[in-house]
XYZ file of C-alpha atoms in Angstrom:
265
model
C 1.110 23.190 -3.184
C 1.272 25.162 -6.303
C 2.264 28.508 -6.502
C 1.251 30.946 -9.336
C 2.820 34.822 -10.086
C 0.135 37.631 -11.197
C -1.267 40.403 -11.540
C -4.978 42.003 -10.870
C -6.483 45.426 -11.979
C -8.052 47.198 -9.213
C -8.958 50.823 -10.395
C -6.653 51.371 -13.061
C -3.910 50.189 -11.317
C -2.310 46.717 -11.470
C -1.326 44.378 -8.120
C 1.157 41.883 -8.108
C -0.118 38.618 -6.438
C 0.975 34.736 -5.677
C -1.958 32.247 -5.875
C -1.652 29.094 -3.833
C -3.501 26.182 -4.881
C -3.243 22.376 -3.167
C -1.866 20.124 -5.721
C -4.281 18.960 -7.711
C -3.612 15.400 -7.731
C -3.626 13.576 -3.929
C -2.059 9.878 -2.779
C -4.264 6.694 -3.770
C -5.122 4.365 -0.994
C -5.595 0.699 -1.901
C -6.685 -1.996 0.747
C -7.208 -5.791 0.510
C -8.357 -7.713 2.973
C -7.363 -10.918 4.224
C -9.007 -14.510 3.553
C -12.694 -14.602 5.004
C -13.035 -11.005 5.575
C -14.231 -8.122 3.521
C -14.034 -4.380 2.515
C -15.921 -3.497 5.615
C -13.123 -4.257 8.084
C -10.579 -1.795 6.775
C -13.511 1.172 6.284
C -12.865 2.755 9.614
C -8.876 3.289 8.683
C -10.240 4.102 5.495
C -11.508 7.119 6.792
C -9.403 8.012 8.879
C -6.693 7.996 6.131
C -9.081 10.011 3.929
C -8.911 12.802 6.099
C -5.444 13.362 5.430
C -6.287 14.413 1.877
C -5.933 10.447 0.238
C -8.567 8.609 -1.933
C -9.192 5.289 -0.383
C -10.465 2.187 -1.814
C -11.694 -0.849 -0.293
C -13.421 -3.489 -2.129
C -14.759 -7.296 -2.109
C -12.409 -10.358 -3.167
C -13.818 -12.380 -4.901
C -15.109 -15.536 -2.801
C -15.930 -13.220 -0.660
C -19.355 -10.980 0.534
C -21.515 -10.891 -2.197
C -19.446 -13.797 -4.562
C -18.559 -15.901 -1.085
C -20.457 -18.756 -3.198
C -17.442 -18.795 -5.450
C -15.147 -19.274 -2.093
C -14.438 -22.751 -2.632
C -13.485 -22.209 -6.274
C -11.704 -18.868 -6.283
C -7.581 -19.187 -6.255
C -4.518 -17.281 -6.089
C -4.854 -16.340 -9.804
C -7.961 -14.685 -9.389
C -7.054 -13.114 -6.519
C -4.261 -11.546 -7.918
C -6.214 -10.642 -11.180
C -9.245 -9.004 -8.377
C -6.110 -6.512 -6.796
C -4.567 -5.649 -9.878
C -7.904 -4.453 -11.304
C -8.754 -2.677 -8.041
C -5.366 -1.048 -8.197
C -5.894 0.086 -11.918
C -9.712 1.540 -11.042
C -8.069 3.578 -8.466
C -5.455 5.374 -10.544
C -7.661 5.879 -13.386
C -9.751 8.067 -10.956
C -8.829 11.870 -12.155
C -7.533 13.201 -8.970
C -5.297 10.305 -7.753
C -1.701 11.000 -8.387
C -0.411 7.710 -9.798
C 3.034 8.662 -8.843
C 2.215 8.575 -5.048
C -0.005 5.194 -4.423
C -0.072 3.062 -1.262
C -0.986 -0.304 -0.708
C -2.037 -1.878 2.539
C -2.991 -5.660 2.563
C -3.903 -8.312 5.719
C -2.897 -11.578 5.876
C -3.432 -13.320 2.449
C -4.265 -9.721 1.573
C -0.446 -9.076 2.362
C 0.630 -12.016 0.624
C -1.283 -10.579 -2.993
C -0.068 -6.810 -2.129
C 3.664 -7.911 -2.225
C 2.878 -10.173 -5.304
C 1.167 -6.631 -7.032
C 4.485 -4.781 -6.454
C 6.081 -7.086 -9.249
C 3.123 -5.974 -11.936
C 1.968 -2.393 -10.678
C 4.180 0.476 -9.430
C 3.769 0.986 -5.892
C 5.027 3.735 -3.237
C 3.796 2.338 0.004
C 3.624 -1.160 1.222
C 1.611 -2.023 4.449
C 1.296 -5.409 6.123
C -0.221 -6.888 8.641
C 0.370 -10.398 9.271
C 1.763 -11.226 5.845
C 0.806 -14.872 4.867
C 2.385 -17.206 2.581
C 2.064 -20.336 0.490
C 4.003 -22.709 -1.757
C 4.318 -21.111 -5.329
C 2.913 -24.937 -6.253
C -0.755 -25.446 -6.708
C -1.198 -22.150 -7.888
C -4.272 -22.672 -9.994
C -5.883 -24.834 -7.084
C -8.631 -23.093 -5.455
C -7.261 -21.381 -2.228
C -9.956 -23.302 0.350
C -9.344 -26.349 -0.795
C -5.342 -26.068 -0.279
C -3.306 -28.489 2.256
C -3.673 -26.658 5.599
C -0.708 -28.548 7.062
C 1.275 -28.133 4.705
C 0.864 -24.234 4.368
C 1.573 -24.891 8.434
C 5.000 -26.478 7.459
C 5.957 -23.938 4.623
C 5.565 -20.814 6.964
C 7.429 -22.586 9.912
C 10.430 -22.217 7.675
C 12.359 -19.083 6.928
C 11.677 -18.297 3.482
C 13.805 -16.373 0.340
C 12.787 -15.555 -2.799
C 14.277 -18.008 -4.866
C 11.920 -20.301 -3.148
C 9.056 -18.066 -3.186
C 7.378 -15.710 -6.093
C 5.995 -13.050 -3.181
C 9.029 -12.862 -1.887
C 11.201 -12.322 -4.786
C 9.006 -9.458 -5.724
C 9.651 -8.053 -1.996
C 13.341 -8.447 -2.917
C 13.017 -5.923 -6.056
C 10.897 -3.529 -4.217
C 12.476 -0.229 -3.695
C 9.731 1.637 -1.674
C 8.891 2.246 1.930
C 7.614 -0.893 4.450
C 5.587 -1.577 7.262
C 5.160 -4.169 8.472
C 3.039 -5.349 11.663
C 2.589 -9.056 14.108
C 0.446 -10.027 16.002
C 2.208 -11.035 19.371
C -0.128 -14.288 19.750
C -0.498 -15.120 15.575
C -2.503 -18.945 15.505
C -1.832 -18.676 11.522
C 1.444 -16.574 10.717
C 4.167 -17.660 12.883
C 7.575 -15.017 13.255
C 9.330 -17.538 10.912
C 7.231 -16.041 7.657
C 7.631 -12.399 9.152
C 11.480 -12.797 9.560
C 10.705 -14.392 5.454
C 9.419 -10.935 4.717
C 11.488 -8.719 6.193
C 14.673 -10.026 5.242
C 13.132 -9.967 1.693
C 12.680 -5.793 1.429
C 16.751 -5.549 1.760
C 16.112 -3.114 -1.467
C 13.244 -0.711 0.121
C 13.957 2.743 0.956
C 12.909 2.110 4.688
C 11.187 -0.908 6.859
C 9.350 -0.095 9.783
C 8.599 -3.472 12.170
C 6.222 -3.397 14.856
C 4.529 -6.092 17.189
C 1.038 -5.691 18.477
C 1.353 -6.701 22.075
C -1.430 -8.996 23.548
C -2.814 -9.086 19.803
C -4.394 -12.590 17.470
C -4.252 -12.689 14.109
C -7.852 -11.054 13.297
C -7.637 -8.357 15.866
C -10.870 -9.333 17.466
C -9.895 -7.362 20.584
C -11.199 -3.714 20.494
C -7.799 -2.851 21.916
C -5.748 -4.534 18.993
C -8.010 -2.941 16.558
C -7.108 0.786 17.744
C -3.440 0.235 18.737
C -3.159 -0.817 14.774
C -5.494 1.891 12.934
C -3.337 4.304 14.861
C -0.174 3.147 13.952
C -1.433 2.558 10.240
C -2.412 6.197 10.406
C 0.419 7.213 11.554
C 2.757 5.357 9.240
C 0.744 6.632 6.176
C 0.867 10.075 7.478
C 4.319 10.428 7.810
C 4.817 8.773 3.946
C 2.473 10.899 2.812
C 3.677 14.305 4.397
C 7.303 13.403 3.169
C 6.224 12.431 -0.691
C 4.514 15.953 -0.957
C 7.589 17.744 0.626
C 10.194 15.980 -1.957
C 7.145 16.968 -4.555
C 7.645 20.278 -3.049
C 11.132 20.711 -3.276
C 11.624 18.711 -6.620
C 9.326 21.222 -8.136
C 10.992 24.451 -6.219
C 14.681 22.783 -7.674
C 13.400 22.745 -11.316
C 11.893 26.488 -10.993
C 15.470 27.478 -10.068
C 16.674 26.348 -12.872
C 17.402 28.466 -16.014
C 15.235 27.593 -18.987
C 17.200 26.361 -21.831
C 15.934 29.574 -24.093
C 17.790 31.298 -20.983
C 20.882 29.134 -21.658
C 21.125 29.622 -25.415
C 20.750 33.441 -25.191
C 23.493 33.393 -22.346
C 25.849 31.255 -24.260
């Protein structure tokens, strides 16, 4: 909220008045789906987020919807290259505040939002059911990678000096959530417990299990027990960046001006 001092004429005479206006810049939204899904599964949280005053966007991997005939050629690379252009479109956009951006990924969506907090500066951090793979074979296209032995690697706890998503999840300083599935066929607790012991630098890490819940969330139930909590999480981060904008602002209107300064000294 921004508050201006002045003054309007009203029959010769001259009233003293505050203006309030909301800040002119609001929190950017980013979310990436997981492997095999698309910008249509994360529209209903998108709106529901939107309402809080954030600018949401969703959008297609590539391999995916439209481009799913480049699914069996598409790897990590371009995937990587696909969120760190989305992320770039959305702060460009005039009344995003690039200062105050959140990103919320799924599954190998996850797994590219933590590798985006290494290249792009980001507030917020989301995940649900984080996946992860070997850093080896990056360049190899991501269907045509060793099932089994993406099995093996996630059965293991995980650091970052075996792992290039997790390392950047080691320098991130921001705020975490992060969400399993209680009955996960793909990401086992193992590459969770990788994850979470990985944000030892973030400003806070919120963990929460979906009871009864798969990996995809095809129950109805699942689906709403996580937009709420999403919407909740996002809420609170977003309510408590605009009061610390509040109060950083209100802190450097108390302060003398330097002209002040000089004439005092």
């Amino acid at each position: 909220m921004t508050g201006s001092q002045l003054t309007f004429d009203v029959q010769g005479e001259s009233l003293e008045a505050t203006l309030l206006s909301p800040d002119k810049l609001v929190p950017g939204i980013l979310f990436i789906h997981g492997w095999g899904g698309s910008r249509e599964q994360d529209m209903v949280r998108a709106e529901e987020i939107a309402q809080l005053g954030c600018i949401c966007f969703t959008f297609d991997l590539r391999g995916h919807a439209k481009h799913a005939e480049e699914r069996n050629v598409v790897t990590r690379s371009h995937g990587l290259a696909d969120v760190t252009a989305a992320y770039d479109y959305l702060v460009r956009q005039d009344q995003v505040d690039p200062s105050a951006i959140a990103v919320v990924g799924t599954s190998y969506g996850g797994y590219l939002a933590a590798l985006l907090t290494a290249a792009r500066p980001v507030n917020w951090l989301a995940l649900r059911v984080p996946a992860l793979y070997p850093d080896e074979h990056w360049d190899v296209p991501k269907a045509k990678l060793d099932r089994d032995l993406i099995n093996a690697y996630r059965a293991r706890f995980r650091t970052g000096r075996e792992d290039r998503a997790l390392a950047a999840c080691e320098r991130f300083a921001g705020d975490v959530l992060i969400v399993e599935s209680e009955h996960d066929d793909y990401v086992p607790h193992a590459t969770i417990s990788s994850y979470m012991s990985a944000f030892h630098n973030s400003n806070s890490l919120s963990y929460r299990i979906l009871k009864g819940a798969d990996h995809s969330l095809r129950d109805e139930g699942g689906r709403r027990a996580y937009n709420q909590l999403l919407l909740t999480w996002i809420e609170e981060m977003v309510r408590g960046g605009r009061r610390a904008s509040s109060s950083d602002a209100q802190a450097e209107a108390n302060l003398p001006s330097q002209a002040t300064k000089l004439a005092q000294g």
